[in-house]
PDB file of C-alpha atoms in Angstrom:
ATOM      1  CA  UNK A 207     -21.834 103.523 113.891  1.00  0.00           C
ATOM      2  CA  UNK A 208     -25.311 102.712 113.571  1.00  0.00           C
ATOM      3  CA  UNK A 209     -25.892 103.094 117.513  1.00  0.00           C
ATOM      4  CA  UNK A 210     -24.690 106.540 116.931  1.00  0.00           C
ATOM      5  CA  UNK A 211     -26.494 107.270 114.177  1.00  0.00           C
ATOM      6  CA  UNK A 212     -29.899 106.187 115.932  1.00  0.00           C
ATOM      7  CA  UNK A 213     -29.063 108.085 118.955  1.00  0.00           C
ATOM      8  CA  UNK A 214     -28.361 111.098 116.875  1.00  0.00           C
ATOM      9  CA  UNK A 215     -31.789 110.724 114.610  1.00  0.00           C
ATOM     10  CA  UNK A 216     -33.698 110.069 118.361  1.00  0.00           C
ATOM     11  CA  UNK A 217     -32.085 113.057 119.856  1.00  0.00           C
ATOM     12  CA  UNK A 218     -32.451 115.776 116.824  1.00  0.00           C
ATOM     13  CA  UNK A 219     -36.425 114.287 116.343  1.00  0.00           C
ATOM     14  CA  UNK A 220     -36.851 115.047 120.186  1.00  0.00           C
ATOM     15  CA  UNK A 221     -35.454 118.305 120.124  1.00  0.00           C
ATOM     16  CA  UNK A 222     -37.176 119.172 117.010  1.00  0.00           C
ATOM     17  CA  UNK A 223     -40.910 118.738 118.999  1.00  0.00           C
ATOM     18  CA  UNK A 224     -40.048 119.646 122.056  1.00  0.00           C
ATOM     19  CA  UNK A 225     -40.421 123.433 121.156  1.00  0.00           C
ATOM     20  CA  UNK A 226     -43.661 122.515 119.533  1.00  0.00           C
ATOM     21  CA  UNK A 227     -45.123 121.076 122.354  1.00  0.00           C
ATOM     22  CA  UNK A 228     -43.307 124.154 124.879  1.00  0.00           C
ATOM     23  CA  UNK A 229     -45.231 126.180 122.628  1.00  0.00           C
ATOM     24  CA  UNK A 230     -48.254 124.631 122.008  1.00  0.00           C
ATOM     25  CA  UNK A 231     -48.828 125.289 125.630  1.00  0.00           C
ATOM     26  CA  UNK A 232     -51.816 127.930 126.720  1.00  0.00           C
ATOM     27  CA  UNK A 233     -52.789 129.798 129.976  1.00  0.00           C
ATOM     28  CA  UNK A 234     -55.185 128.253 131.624  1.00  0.00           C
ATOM     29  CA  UNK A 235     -59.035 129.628 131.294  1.00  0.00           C
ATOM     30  CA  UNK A 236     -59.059 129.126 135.024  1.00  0.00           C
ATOM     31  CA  UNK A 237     -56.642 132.172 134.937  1.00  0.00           C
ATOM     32  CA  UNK A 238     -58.141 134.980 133.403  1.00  0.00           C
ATOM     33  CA  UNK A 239     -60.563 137.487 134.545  1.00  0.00           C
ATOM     34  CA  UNK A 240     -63.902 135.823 136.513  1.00  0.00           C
ATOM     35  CA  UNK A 241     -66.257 137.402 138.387  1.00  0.00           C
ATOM     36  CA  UNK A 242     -66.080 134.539 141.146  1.00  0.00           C
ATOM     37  CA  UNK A 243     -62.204 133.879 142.010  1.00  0.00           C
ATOM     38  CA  UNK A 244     -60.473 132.273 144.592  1.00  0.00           C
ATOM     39  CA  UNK A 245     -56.617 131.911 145.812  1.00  0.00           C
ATOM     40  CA  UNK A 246     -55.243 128.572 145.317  1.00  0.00           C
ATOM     41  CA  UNK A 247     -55.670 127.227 148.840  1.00  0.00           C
ATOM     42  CA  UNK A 248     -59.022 128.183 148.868  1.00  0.00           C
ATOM     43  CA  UNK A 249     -59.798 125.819 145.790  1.00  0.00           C
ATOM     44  CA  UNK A 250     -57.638 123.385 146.796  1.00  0.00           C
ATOM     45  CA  UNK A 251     -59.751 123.491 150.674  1.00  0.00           C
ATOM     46  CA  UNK A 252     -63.071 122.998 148.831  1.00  0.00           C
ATOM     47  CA  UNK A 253     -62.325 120.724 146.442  1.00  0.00           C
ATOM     48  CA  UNK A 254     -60.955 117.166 146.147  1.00  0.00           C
ATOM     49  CA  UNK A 255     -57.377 116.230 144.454  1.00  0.00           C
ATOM     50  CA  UNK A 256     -59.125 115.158 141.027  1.00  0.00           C
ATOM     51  CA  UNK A 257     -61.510 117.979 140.831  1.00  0.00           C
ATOM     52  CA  UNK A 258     -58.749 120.514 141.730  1.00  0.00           C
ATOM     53  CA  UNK A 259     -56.746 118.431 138.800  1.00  0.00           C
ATOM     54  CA  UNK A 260     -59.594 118.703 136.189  1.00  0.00           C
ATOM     55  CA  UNK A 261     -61.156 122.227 136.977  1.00  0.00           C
ATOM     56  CA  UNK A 262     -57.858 124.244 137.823  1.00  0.00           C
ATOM     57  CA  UNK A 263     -55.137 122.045 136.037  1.00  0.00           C
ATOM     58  CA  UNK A 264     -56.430 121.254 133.278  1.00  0.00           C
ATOM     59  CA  UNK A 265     -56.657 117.529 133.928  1.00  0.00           C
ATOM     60  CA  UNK A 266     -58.943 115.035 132.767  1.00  0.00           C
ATOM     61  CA  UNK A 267     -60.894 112.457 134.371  1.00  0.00           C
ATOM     62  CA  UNK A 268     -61.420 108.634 133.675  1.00  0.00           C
ATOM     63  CA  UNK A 269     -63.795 107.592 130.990  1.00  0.00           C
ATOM     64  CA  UNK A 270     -67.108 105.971 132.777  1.00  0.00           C
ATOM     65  CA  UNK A 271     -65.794 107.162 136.036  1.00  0.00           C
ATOM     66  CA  UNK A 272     -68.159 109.501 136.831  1.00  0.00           C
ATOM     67  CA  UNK A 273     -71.616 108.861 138.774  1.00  0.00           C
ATOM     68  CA  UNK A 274     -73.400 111.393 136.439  1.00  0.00           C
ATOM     69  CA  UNK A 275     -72.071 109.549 133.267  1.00  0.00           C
ATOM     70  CA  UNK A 276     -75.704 107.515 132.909  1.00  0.00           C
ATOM     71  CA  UNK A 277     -77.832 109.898 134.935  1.00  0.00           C
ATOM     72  CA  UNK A 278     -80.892 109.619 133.408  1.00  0.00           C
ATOM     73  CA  UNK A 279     -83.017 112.190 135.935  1.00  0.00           C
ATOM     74  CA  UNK A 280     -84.388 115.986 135.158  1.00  0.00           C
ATOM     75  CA  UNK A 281     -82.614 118.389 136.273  1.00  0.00           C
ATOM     76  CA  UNK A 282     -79.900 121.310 136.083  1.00  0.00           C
ATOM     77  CA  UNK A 283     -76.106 120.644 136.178  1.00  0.00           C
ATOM     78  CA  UNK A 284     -73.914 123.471 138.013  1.00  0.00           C
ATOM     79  CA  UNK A 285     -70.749 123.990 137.876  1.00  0.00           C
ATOM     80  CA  UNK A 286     -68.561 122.764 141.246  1.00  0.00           C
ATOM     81  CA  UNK A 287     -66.535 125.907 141.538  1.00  0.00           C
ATOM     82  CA  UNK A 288     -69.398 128.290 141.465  1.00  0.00           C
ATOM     83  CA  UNK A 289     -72.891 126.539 141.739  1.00  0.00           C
ATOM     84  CA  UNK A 290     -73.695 128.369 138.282  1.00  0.00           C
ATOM     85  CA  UNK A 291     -76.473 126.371 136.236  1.00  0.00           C
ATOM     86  CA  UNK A 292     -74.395 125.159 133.220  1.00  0.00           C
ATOM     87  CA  UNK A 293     -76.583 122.799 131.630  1.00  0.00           C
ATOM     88  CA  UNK A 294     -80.171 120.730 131.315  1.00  0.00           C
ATOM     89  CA  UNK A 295     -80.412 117.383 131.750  1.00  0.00           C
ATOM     90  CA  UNK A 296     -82.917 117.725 128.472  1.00  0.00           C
ATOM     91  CA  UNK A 297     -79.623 118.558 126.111  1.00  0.00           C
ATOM     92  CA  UNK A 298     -78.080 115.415 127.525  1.00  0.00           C
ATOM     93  CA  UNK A 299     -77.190 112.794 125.422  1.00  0.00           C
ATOM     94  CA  UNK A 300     -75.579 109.204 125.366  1.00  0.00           C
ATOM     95  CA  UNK A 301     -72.462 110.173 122.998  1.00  0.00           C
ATOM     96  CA  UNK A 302     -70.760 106.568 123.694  1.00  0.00           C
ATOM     97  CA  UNK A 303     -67.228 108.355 124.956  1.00  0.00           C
ATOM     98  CA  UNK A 304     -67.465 107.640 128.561  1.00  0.00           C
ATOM     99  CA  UNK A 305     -67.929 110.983 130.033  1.00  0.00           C
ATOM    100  CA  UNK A 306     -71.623 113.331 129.992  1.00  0.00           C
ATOM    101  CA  UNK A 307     -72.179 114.789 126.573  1.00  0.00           C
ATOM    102  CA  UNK A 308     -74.643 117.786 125.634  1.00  0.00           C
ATOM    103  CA  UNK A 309     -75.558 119.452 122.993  1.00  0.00           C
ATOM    104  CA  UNK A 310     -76.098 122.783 124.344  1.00  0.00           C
ATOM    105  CA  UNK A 311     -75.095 124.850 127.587  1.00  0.00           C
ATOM    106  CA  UNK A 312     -77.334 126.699 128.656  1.00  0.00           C
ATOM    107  CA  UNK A 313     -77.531 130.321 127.673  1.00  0.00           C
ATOM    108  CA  UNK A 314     -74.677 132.985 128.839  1.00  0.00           C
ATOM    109  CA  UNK A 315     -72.958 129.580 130.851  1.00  0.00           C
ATOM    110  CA  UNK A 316     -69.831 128.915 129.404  1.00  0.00           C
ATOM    111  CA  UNK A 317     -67.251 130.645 128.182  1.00  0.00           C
ATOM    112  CA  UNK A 318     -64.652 129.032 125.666  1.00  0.00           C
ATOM    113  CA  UNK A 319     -60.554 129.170 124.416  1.00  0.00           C
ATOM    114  CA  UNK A 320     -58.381 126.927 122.212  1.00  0.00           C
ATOM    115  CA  UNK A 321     -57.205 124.358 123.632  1.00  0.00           C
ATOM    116  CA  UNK A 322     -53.547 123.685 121.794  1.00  0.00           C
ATOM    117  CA  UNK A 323     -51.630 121.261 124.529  1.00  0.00           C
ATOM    118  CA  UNK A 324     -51.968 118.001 121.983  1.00  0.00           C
ATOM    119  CA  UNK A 325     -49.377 117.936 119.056  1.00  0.00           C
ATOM    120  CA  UNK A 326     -51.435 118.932 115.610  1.00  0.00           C
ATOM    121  CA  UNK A 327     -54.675 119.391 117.350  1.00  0.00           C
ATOM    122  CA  UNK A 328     -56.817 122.396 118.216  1.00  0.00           C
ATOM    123  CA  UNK A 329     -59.629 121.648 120.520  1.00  0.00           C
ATOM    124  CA  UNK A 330     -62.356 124.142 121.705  1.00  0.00           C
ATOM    125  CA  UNK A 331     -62.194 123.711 125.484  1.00  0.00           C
ATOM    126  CA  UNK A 332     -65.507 124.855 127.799  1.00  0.00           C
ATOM    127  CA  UNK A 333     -64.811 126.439 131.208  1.00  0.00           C
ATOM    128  CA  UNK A 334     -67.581 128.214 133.863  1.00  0.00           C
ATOM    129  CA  UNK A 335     -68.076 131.415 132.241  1.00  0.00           C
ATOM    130  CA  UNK A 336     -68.283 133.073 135.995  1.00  0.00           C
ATOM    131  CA  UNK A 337     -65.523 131.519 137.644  1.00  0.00           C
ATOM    132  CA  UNK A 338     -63.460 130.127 134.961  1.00  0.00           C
ATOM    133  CA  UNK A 339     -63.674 126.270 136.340  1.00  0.00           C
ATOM    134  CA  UNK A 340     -62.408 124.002 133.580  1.00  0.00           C
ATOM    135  CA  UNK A 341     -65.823 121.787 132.248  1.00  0.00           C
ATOM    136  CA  UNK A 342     -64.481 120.271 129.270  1.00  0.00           C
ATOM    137  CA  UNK A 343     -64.637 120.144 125.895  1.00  0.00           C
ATOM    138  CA  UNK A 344     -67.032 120.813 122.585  1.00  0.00           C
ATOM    139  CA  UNK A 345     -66.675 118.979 119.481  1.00  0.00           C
ATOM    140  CA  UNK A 346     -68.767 119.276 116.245  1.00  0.00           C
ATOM    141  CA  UNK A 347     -69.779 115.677 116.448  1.00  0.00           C
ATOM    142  CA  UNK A 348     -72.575 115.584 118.511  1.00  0.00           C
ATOM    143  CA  UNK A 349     -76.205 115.143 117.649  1.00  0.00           C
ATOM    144  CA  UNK A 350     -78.902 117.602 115.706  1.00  0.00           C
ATOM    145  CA  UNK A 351     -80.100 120.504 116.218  1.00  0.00           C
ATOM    146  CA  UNK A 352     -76.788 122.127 116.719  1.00  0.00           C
ATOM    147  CA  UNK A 353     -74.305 119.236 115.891  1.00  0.00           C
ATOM    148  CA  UNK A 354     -72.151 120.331 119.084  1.00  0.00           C
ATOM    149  CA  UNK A 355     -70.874 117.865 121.684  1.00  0.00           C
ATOM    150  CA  UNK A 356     -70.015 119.188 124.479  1.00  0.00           C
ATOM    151  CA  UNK A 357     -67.841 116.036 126.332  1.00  0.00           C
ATOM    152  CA  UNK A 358     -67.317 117.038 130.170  1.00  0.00           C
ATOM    153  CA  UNK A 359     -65.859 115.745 132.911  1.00  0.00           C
ATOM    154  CA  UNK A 360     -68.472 115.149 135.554  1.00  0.00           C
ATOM    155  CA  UNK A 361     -66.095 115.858 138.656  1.00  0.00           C
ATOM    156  CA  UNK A 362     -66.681 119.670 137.251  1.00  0.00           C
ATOM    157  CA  UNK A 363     -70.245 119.613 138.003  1.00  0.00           C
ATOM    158  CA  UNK A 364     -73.020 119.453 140.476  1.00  0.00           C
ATOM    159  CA  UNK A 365     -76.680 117.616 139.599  1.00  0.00           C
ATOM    160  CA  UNK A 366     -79.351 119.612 140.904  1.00  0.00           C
ATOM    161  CA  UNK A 367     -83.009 117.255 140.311  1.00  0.00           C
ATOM    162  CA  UNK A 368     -86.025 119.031 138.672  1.00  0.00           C
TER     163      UNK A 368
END
C-alpha cells in the first residue's frame, strides 16, 4: 500500500507542475518584430550548432567556455546575428560567473522581455535590439554606477579591437 501511495503522491506532484512549467513558457525574443530577420535555414547556414542553440533557442552556453570570457583588450562587442555594436569593452567587468559581464549596453543596443522558463523565477533576458539574437541576461547584482549585470553568453557576440 505504501508503493501505491508513493506512486500516487509522485504522480499528482508531477502533474500539479507540469502546467506551471507548460505555462511558464514564453515566445522567444528572437521571434518578434526586427528590423534584420532571417528564415531559419539562413541562421542555421551562418551560424554554428551552439550559437544557433543560444541566439535562436534560447540555449545557454558553458560557464568559462568562451574565448572572450577574460578578454582583457579595448574594443566594441557586436552582436553575431547582426554585427550591431552591443557593448564596450570599458563596461566590462570580472563578475566571477563564468561568462562576460557588463554593466551597461551601449545606448539604443538591446532590447529586453521576461524571461519565465525556470519554476518561481523571473529573469530579465537581453536580446539584439535589431535582429532579436538572444545575448543573455541582466541581473541587479552587478557593480556601481548602475548596479546592472548584464551576464552573456559570448557565442552571441563578435570582438571588434579599438
Amino acid at each position: 500500500m505504501t508503493l501505491h501511495r508513493r506512486h500516487f503522491l509522485t504522480t499528482a506532484a508531477a502533474a500539479a507542475v507540469l502546467p506551471v512549467i507548460g505555462g511558464a513558457q514564453r515566445v522567444s525574443a528572437a521571434e518578434g518584430n526586427f528590423e534584420i530577420t532571417r528564415t531559419e535555414a539562413e541562421w542555421r547556414a551562418m551560424l554554428t550548432d551552439l550559437q544557433y542553440e543560444v541566439m535562436r533557442e534560447d540555449g545557454t552556453e558553458r560557464a568559462f567556455s568562451s574565448p572572450l570570457h577574460d578578454l582583457k583588450t579595448a574594443g566594441i562587442y557586436h552582436c553575431r546575428g547582426c554585427d550591431l555594436p552591443v557593448y564596450d569593452s570599458a563596461h566590462k567587468f570580472d563578475s566571477g560567473t563564468g561568462w562576460p559581464s557588463y554593466w551597461q549596453s551601449l545606448p539604443n543596443a538591446i532590447g529586453t522581455s521576461e524571461d519565465r522558463k525556470l519554476l518561481f523565477i523571473v529573469r530579465t533576458e537581453c536580446h539584439c535590439r535589431r535582429c532579436g539574437s538572444r545575448l543573455g541576461h541582466i541581473f541587479d547584482d552587478g557593480p556601481d554606477p548602475t548596479g546592472k549585470r548584464h551576464c552573456l553568453n559570448g557565442v552571441s557576440l563578435k570582438f571588434q579591437e579599438a
